[in-house]
Amino acid sequence: MGIQSVQIGFKHICIMTTVLIALILFLSFICLIALPSPKEIIESLKSSEMIFSLKLTLISALISTILVMIVGTPAAYALARFSFFGKRLIMTILDLPIAMPEVVLGLALLLLFGRTPLGTLLEDIGIRVVFTKIGVVIAEFFTALPYAMRMLYSTFETISTRYELVARSLGYSSFETFMKVTLPMARSGIIAALVIAFARSVGTFGTVLILAGGTYMVTETLPVTLYLNMSYGNLGMAITSGLLLLGVSFITIYMVEKFGGRKI
Amino acid sequence: MSGFLIVKNIHVDLGEFKIEDITFIVDEKDYVCVIGPTGSGKTILVETIAGLHKPRKGVIILDGRDITSLPPEKRNIGIVYQDYALFPHMTVFDNIAFGLKKRISKKDEILREVKAIAQRLEIEHLLHRKPTTLSGGEQQRVALARALIVRPKLLLMDEPFSALDFNTRTRLRKLVREVVSEYGTTVIHVTHDFEDVWSLARKVIVMYRGRILQYDTVEEVFNRPCCELVASFVDINVMSGIVVFSNDKTIVRVGDIEIVSKDRVCEGHRVKVFIRPERILISKSKPVSKFDNVVRGFIEDLERQGNILRVQVRIGSICLKCISTPNVLGSLDLELGSSVYICFRSSDVRLLVES
């Protein structure tokens, strides 16, 4: 009896903590939705700044997501399957941006693309990264890559190498095996990685601000719109961009829940 | 060296596990079981032959071709795992047809071949299903069909029946024996289960700590193990003795008793004497005929193991393991300490000269 009441007490404290924290978060979302008048939101949505920002956000996020998947899939596969010199160090470096503040990542990229031979070389062949739309994509790419790679890595890790050996024993090369067996088996993890990469790209703020400059109607993505309008005191515009970002987050969580579960 | 599969002086080091100095030859259409305690390197050996691990040293030759540095897809070796490893995103049909599609492009030919093997393995009604909806026995038949349909030169099986229940295992064993001989496949089969060895294999490899202790026919390994380690692994009675008489039969003095064997060894040699526990009969009264070895002792230990009863009988300074059934022991009204006769034939007593 005594032990049971202690357990119930502890259980209740845990549950109450969860409920409380969820409630506070939920109230803040309600404020975002309920405070502005619908008219204000519609007007903000129609403004050329918001249309520009939404377009740039979606297009840049789409491009960076595609790049993340093209680079991240073979990279995560290599880390999950093969052992090679310096693997642990590489894994740490690739994970670092998750723990690193975005502004620091942005600054590091700004220095790399601005002041080094690499930056000059790119500029010579006509690719300007710093304070441009390319910079937006690059900033989003590096911010989203580690998240997608973690997802892909753990997905490949859970697929036994036995499937691959069986496929190869039946005559398929390692690349054919990857395409016909490993990738289809990793399907749900790949979709989850895709969604996470897109959501992180859409929400990237600090890195975009530092590397691409956050210039009005030039390198202005939704988080930048929120920030700029807050500083002008234009709450309607700020809240509208916040709502759009919230929408993306909700869709992301839903998609991850739906596809992220290990079905294999 | 000549043979269908020649594994010569193979060394593989995977850090945690390794195999060393592995040498053996398998003839065409032979069935070889690999046994040994957990961690003895059985799976590494099989995966090295399949091409997953690159040996540090040594050569593997299959059907006259050096395959040591070939990738798995160029070896024409099939593999069947304990957990089946069926591709979950494909139907049973696509799983079986997978290897065939790489070799032939005619759809009707693929269809015909898949149907034929599915019929043989009694899985024709499952072709449209996804593997996850099948029972263990059905999944293993699909895995077998997938491996056999491309007619591999060598089929490797890593504990293929160990995840199955007793009845399924027995049925599948029979099916494997038939199908493998119909296809004329050469097989290397890793197992923990002696039933697999007795009902399928012609030869046995006994592995221990990454090395081969003995490679011989089933008969030899189970009746005349080459060393104590193999003897204890194959669960056989081992005693030491001296040959005291040798003519058409050999008499060996072991402790206080004399044991008659049909094996020929000259007088005066020190020998190891082997008797399989299941070859020993326990009797309450002295049997009249048939057995040329009858010794009196008492029951020292009884242990029930599934359907059998393991009995230890003490005869002076030696102790013999015997196998009986609860039924027999019950009808003889025997218990711990009972005085019994143990009887065995001289043809079941094997001798090995000690060096």
mmCIF file of N, CA, C and O in Angstrom, chain B residues 152-187:
data_model
loop_
_atom_site.group_PDB
_atom_site.id
_atom_site.type_symbol
_atom_site.label_atom_id
_atom_site.label_comp_id
_atom_site.label_asym_id
_atom_site.label_seq_id
_atom_site.Cartn_x
_atom_site.Cartn_y
_atom_site.Cartn_z
ATOM 1 N N PRO B 152 23.000 -21.998 -57.310
ATOM 2 C CA PRO B 152 24.352 -21.592 -56.895
ATOM 3 C C PRO B 152 25.283 -22.799 -56.870
ATOM 4 O O PRO B 152 24.825 -23.929 -56.683
ATOM 5 N N LYS B 153 26.558 -22.530 -57.057
ATOM 6 C CA LYS B 153 27.536 -23.616 -57.000
ATOM 7 C C LYS B 153 27.638 -24.148 -55.580
ATOM 8 O O LYS B 153 27.927 -25.307 -55.364
ATOM 9 N N LEU B 154 27.439 -23.208 -54.638
ATOM 10 C CA LEU B 154 27.577 -23.571 -53.229
ATOM 11 C C LEU B 154 26.454 -22.871 -52.472
ATOM 12 O O LEU B 154 26.160 -21.707 -52.712
ATOM 13 N N LEU B 155 25.818 -23.606 -51.561
ATOM 14 C CA LEU B 155 24.779 -22.999 -50.732
ATOM 15 C C LEU B 155 25.275 -22.946 -49.292
ATOM 16 O O LEU B 155 25.676 -23.961 -48.724
ATOM 17 N N LEU B 156 25.265 -21.725 -48.719
ATOM 18 C CA LEU B 156 25.679 -21.565 -47.326
ATOM 19 C C LEU B 156 24.436 -21.349 -46.484
ATOM 20 O O LEU B 156 23.577 -20.542 -46.841
ATOM 21 N N MET B 157 24.330 -22.056 -45.375
ATOM 22 C CA MET B 157 23.173 -21.863 -44.495
ATOM 23 C C MET B 157 23.668 -21.623 -43.079
ATOM 24 O O MET B 157 24.443 -22.407 -42.541
ATOM 25 N N ASP B 158 23.243 -20.489 -42.501
ATOM 26 C CA ASP B 158 23.675 -20.144 -41.148
ATOM 27 C C ASP B 158 22.521 -20.376 -40.174
ATOM 28 O O ASP B 158 21.617 -19.552 -40.072
ATOM 29 N N GLU B 159 22.567 -21.475 -39.486
ATOM 30 C CA GLU B 159 21.528 -21.884 -38.538
ATOM 31 C C GLU B 159 20.121 -21.690 -39.098
ATOM 32 O O GLU B 159 19.290 -21.002 -38.503
ATOM 33 N N PRO B 160 19.823 -22.310 -40.233
ATOM 34 C CA PRO B 160 18.578 -22.007 -40.921
ATOM 35 C C PRO B 160 17.317 -22.426 -40.170
ATOM 36 O O PRO B 160 16.251 -21.861 -40.395
ATOM 37 N N PHE B 161 17.432 -23.397 -39.266
ATOM 38 C CA PHE B 161 16.210 -23.893 -38.611
ATOM 39 C C PHE B 161 16.086 -23.470 -37.163
ATOM 40 O O PHE B 161 15.132 -23.836 -36.493
ATOM 41 N N SER B 162 17.062 -22.701 -36.653
ATOM 42 C CA SER B 162 17.096 -22.517 -35.199
ATOM 43 C C SER B 162 15.972 -21.640 -34.673
ATOM 44 O O SER B 162 15.690 -21.659 -33.485
ATOM 45 N N ALA B 163 15.319 -20.864 -35.561
ATOM 46 C CA ALA B 163 14.220 -20.026 -35.061
ATOM 47 C C ALA B 163 12.866 -20.725 -35.205
ATOM 48 O O ALA B 163 11.828 -20.122 -34.974
ATOM 49 N N LEU B 164 12.884 -21.993 -35.605
ATOM 50 C CA LEU B 164 11.626 -22.685 -35.882
ATOM 51 C C LEU B 164 11.263 -23.675 -34.772
ATOM 52 O O LEU B 164 12.136 -24.157 -34.058
ATOM 53 N N ASP B 165 9.975 -23.984 -34.659
ATOM 54 C CA ASP B 165 9.581 -24.956 -33.641
ATOM 55 C C ASP B 165 9.929 -26.370 -34.102
ATOM 56 O O ASP B 165 10.239 -26.614 -35.260
ATOM 57 N N PHE B 166 9.847 -27.315 -33.185
ATOM 58 C CA PHE B 166 10.335 -28.674 -33.402
ATOM 59 C C PHE B 166 9.731 -29.339 -34.647
ATOM 60 O O PHE B 166 10.455 -29.853 -35.507
ATOM 61 N N ASN B 167 8.415 -29.291 -34.756
ATOM 62 C CA ASN B 167 7.755 -29.991 -35.875
ATOM 63 C C ASN B 167 8.117 -29.376 -37.223
ATOM 64 O O ASN B 167 8.408 -30.085 -38.181
ATOM 65 N N THR B 168 8.098 -28.027 -37.270
ATOM 66 C CA THR B 168 8.447 -27.337 -38.508
ATOM 67 C C THR B 168 9.870 -27.675 -38.913
ATOM 68 O O THR B 168 10.167 -27.930 -40.076
ATOM 69 N N ARG B 169 10.750 -27.698 -37.908
ATOM 70 C CA ARG B 169 12.148 -27.987 -38.152
ATOM 71 C C ARG B 169 12.305 -29.379 -38.770
ATOM 72 O O ARG B 169 13.014 -29.562 -39.747
ATOM 73 N N THR B 170 11.618 -30.346 -38.182
ATOM 74 C CA THR B 170 11.724 -31.726 -38.670
ATOM 75 C C THR B 170 11.244 -31.819 -40.116
ATOM 76 O O THR B 170 11.884 -32.441 -40.963
ATOM 77 N N ARG B 171 10.099 -31.180 -40.404
ATOM 78 C CA ARG B 171 9.550 -31.235 -41.762
ATOM 79 C C ARG B 171 10.489 -30.543 -42.756
ATOM 80 O O ARG B 171 10.738 -31.028 -43.850
ATOM 81 N N LEU B 172 11.009 -29.393 -42.339
ATOM 82 C CA LEU B 172 11.857 -28.599 -43.230
ATOM 83 C C LEU B 172 13.173 -29.327 -43.520
ATOM 84 O O LEU B 172 13.684 -29.279 -44.636
ATOM 85 N N ARG B 173 13.686 -30.008 -42.501
ATOM 86 C CA ARG B 173 14.913 -30.773 -42.672
ATOM 87 C C ARG B 173 14.757 -31.808 -43.781
ATOM 88 O O ARG B 173 15.610 -31.955 -44.653
ATOM 89 N N LYS B 174 13.634 -32.498 -43.749
ATOM 90 C CA LYS B 174 13.358 -33.538 -44.747
ATOM 91 C C LYS B 174 13.304 -32.892 -46.132
ATOM 92 O O LYS B 174 13.912 -33.379 -47.090
ATOM 93 N N LEU B 175 12.592 -31.748 -46.197
ATOM 94 C CA LEU B 175 12.440 -31.049 -47.474
ATOM 95 C C LEU B 175 13.796 -30.588 -48.006
ATOM 96 O O LEU B 175 14.112 -30.757 -49.188
ATOM 97 N N VAL B 176 14.615 -30.029 -47.113
ATOM 98 C CA VAL B 176 15.939 -29.548 -47.523
ATOM 99 C C VAL B 176 16.768 -30.710 -48.061
ATOM 100 O O VAL B 176 17.402 -30.607 -49.110
ATOM 101 N N ARG B 177 16.715 -31.847 -47.354
ATOM 102 C CA ARG B 177 17.503 -33.005 -47.786
ATOM 103 C C ARG B 177 17.110 -33.411 -49.213
ATOM 104 O O ARG B 177 17.958 -33.630 -50.074
ATOM 105 N N GLU B 178 15.790 -33.460 -49.457
ATOM 106 C CA GLU B 178 15.313 -33.880 -50.775
ATOM 107 C C GLU B 178 15.688 -32.873 -51.860
ATOM 108 O O GLU B 178 16.251 -33.227 -52.893
ATOM 109 N N VAL B 179 15.363 -31.588 -51.583
ATOM 110 C CA VAL B 179 15.552 -30.561 -52.609
ATOM 111 C C VAL B 179 17.029 -30.377 -52.950
ATOM 112 O O VAL B 179 17.401 -30.277 -54.116
ATOM 113 N N VAL B 180 17.868 -30.373 -51.898
ATOM 114 C CA VAL B 180 19.301 -30.181 -52.123
ATOM 115 C C VAL B 180 19.865 -31.314 -52.986
ATOM 116 O O VAL B 180 20.676 -31.082 -53.886
ATOM 117 N N SER B 181 19.380 -32.543 -52.746
ATOM 118 C CA SER B 181 19.917 -33.635 -53.565
ATOM 119 C C SER B 181 19.339 -33.574 -54.989
ATOM 120 O O SER B 181 20.036 -33.894 -55.943
ATOM 121 N N GLU B 182 18.090 -33.126 -55.135
ATOM 122 C CA GLU B 182 17.525 -32.967 -56.488
ATOM 123 C C GLU B 182 18.288 -31.920 -57.300
ATOM 124 O O GLU B 182 18.538 -32.089 -58.478
ATOM 125 N N TYR B 183 18.642 -30.824 -56.614
ATOM 126 C CA TYR B 183 19.350 -29.745 -57.307
ATOM 127 C C TYR B 183 20.846 -30.026 -57.422
ATOM 128 O O TYR B 183 21.567 -29.299 -58.087
ATOM 129 N N GLY B 184 21.311 -31.061 -56.717
ATOM 130 C CA GLY B 184 22.735 -31.390 -56.742
ATOM 131 C C GLY B 184 23.598 -30.283 -56.162
ATOM 132 O O GLY B 184 24.703 -30.016 -56.631
ATOM 133 N N THR B 185 23.066 -29.617 -55.106
ATOM 134 C CA THR B 185 23.788 -28.467 -54.541
ATOM 135 C C THR B 185 24.812 -28.920 -53.496
ATOM 136 O O THR B 185 24.545 -29.834 -52.726
ATOM 137 N N THR B 186 25.951 -28.262 -53.501
ATOM 138 C CA THR B 186 26.948 -28.472 -52.458
ATOM 139 C C THR B 186 26.595 -27.531 -51.305
ATOM 140 O O THR B 186 26.317 -26.352 -51.536
ATOM 141 N N VAL B 187 26.585 -28.047 -50.073
ATOM 142 C CA VAL B 187 26.077 -27.246 -48.960
ATOM 143 C C VAL B 187 27.068 -27.179 -47.798
ATOM 144 O O VAL B 187 27.697 -28.173 -47.449
#
